[in-house]
mmCIF file of C-alpha atoms in Angstrom:
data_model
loop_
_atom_site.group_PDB
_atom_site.id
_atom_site.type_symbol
_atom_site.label_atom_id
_atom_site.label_comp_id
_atom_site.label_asym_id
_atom_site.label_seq_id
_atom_site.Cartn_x
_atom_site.Cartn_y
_atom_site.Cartn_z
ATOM 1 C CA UNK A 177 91.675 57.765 28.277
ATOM 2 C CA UNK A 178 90.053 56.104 30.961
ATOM 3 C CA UNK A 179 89.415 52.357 31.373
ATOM 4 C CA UNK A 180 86.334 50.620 30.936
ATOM 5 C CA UNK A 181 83.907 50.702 33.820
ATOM 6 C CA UNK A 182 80.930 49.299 35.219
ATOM 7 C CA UNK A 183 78.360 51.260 37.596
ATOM 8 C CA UNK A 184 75.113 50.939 38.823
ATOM 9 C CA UNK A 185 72.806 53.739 40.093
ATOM 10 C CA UNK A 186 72.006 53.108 43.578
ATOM 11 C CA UNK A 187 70.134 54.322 46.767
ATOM 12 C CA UNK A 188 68.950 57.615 46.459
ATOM 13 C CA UNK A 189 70.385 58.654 42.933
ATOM 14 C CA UNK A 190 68.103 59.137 40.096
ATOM 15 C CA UNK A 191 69.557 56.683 38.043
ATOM 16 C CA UNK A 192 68.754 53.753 40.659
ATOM 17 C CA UNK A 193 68.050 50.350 39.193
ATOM 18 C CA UNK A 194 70.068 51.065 36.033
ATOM 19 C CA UNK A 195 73.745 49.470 35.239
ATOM 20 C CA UNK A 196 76.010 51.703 33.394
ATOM 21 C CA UNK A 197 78.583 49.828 31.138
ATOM 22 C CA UNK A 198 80.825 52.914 30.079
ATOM 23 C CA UNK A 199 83.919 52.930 27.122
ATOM 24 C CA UNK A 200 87.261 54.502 27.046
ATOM 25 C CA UNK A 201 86.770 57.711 25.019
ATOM 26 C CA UNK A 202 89.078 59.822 23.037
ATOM 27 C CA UNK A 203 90.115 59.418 19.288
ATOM 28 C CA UNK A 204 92.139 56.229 19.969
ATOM 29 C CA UNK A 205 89.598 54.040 21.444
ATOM 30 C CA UNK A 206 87.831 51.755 19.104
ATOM 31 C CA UNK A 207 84.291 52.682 18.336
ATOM 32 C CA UNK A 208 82.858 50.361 19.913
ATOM 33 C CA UNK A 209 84.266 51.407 23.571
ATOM 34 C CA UNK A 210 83.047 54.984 22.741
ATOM 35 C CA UNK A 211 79.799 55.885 24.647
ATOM 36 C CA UNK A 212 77.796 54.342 27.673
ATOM 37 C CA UNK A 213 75.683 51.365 27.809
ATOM 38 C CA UNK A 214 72.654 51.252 30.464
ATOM 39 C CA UNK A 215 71.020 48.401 31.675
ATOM 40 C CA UNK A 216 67.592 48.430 33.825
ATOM 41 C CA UNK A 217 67.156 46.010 36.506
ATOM 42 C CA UNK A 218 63.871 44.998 34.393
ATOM 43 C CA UNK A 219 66.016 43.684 31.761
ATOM 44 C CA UNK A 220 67.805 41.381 33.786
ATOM 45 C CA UNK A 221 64.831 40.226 35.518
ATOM 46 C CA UNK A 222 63.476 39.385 31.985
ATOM 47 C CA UNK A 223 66.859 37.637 30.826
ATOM 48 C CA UNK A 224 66.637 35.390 33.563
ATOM 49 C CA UNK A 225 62.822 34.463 33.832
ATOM 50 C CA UNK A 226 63.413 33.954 29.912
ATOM 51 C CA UNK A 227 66.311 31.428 30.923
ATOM 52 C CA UNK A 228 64.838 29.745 33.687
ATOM 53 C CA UNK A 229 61.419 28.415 31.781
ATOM 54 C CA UNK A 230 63.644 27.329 29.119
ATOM 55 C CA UNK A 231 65.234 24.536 31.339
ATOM 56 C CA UNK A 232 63.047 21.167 31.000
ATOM 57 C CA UNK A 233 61.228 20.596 34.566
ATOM 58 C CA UNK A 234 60.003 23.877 35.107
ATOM 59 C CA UNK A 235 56.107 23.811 34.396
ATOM 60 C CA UNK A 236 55.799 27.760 36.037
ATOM 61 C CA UNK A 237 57.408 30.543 37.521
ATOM 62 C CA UNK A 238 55.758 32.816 40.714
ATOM 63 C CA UNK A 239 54.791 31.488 43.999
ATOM 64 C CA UNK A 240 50.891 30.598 44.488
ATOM 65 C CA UNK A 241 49.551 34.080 44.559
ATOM 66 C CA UNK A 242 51.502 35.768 42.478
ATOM 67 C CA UNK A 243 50.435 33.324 39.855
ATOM 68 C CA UNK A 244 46.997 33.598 40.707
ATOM 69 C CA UNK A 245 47.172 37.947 39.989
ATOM 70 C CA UNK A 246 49.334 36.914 37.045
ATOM 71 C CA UNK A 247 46.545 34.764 35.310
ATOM 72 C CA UNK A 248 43.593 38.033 36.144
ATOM 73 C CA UNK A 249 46.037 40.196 34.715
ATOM 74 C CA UNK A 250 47.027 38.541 31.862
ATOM 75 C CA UNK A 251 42.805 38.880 30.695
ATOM 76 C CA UNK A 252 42.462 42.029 31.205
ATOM 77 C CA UNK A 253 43.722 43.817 27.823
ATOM 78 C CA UNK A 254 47.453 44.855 28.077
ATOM 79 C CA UNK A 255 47.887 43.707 32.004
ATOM 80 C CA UNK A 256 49.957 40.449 30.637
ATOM 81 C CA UNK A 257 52.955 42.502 30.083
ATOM 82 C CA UNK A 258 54.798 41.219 33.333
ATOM 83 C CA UNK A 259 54.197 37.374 32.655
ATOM 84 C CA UNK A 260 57.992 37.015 31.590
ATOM 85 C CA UNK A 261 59.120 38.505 35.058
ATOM 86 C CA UNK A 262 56.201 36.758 37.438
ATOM 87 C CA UNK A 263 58.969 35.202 40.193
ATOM 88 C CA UNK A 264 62.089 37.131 39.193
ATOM 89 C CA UNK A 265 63.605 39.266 41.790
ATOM 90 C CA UNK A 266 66.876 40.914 41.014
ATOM 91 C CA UNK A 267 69.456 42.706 42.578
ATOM 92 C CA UNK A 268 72.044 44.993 40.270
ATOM 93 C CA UNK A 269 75.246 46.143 41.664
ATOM 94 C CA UNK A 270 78.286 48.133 40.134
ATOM 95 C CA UNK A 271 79.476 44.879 38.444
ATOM 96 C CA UNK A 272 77.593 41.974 39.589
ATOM 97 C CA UNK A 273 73.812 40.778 40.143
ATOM 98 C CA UNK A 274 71.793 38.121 42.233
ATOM 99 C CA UNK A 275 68.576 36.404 40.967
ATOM 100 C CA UNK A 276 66.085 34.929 43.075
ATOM 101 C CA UNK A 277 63.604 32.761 41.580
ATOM 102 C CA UNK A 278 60.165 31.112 42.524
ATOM 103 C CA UNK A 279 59.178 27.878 40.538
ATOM 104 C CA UNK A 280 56.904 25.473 40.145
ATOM 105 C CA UNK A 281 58.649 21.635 39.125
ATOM 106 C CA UNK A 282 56.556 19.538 37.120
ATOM 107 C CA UNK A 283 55.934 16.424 39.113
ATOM 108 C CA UNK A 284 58.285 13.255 38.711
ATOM 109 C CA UNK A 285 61.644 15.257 38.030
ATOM 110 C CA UNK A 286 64.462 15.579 40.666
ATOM 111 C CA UNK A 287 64.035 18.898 42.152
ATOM 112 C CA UNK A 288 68.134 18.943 42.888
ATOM 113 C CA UNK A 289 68.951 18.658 38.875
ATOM 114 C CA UNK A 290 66.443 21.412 37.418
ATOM 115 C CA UNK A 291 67.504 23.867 40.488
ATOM 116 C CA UNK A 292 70.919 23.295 39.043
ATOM 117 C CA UNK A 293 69.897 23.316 35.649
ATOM 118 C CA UNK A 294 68.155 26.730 35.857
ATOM 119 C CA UNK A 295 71.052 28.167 38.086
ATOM 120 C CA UNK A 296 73.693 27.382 34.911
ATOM 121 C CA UNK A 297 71.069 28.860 32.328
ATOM 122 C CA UNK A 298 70.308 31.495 34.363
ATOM 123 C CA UNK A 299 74.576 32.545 35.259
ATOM 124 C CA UNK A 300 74.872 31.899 31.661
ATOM 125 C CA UNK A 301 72.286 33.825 29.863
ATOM 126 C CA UNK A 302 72.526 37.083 32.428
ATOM 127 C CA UNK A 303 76.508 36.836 32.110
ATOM 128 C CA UNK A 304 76.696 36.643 28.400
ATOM 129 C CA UNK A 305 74.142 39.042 27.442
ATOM 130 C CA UNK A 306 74.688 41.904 29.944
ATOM 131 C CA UNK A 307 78.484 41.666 31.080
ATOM 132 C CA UNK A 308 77.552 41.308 34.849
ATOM 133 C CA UNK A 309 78.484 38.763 37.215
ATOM 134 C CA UNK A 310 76.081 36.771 38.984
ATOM 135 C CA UNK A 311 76.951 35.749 42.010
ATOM 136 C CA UNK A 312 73.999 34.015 43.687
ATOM 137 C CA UNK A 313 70.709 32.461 42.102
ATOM 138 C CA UNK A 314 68.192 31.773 44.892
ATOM 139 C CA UNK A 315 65.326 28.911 44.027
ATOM 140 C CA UNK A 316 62.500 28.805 45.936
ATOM 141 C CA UNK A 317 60.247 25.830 45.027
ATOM 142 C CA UNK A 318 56.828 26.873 45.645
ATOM 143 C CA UNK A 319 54.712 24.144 44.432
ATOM 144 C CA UNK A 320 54.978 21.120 42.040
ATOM 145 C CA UNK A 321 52.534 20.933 39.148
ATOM 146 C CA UNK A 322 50.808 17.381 38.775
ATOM 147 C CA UNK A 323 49.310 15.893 35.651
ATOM 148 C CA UNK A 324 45.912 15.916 36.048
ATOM 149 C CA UNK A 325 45.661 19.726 37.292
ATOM 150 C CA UNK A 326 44.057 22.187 35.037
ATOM 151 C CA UNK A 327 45.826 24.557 32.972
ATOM 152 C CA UNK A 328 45.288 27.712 35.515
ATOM 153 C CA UNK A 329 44.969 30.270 32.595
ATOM 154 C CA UNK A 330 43.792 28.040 29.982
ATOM 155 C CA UNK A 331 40.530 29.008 27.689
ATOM 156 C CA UNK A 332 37.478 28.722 29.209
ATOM 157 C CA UNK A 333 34.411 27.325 27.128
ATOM 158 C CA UNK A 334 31.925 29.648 26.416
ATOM 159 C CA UNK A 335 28.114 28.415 27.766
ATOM 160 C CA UNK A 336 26.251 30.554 25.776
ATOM 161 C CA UNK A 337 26.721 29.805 21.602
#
């Protein structure tokens, strides 16, 4: 039997991007431990842009023109698809992953506590659902969204009835 193991396509291998949770195998092991488990880099980019706008104090995530290709491409029909990654970069390694982030802060919250805030979702969410460390979570606070601004993608009225 061999013992459980955790590996990540890298480089110039085919499987590049991909994390490979593999089982012990042989009649013995328990079922569960029998097979292997991949897991893109896209799905930990979603897991933690999923966990980071769930953390009160974030009103966005991308920096200023990333947002601004985000909000075209969300109109045009199925180009919205990447909305839950916009400002997620990850990095997958054999057992262990870094996040970096771009946000937007709504105005009037301490910067210091949501950074924190969305580093413990962030650990906690990509940790529990994937099995892989994370050892860094880079913010980058791009811009902080004040009251009276305009909702960026909101509906526009129609001038012609």
């Amino acid at each position: 039997m061999t013992e459980n193991i955790t590996s990540v396509g890298g480089g110039g291998k085919p499987d590049a991007g991909v994390s490979a949770l593999k089982g012990r195998t042989g009649a013995g092991a328990p079922a569960e431990t029998r097979g292997k488990t991949t897991i893109a880099d896209g799905v930990v980019a979603k897991i933690a842009g999923m966990a980071a706008r769930e953390v009160p104090g974030i009103y966005n995530l991308g920096a200023g023109m990333a947002r601004a290709f985000g909000a075209v491409r969300e109109r045009v029909p199925g180009g919205g698809a990447g909305a839950v990654t916009r400002g997620v970069k990850v990095e997958v390694g054999e057992r262990q992953a870094a996040v970096d982030l771009d946000v937007v802060v709504e105005y009037g919250v301490s910067i210091v506590d949501v950074a924190g805030g969305v580093r413990a979702n962030v650990i906690s969410a990509v940790e529990r659902m994937t099995g892989l460390e994370v050892v860094e979570v880079n913010i980058a606070v791009d811009d902080v969204h004040l009251p009276d601004e305009e909702e960026e993608s909101g509906p526009e009225e129609s001038r012609v009835r």
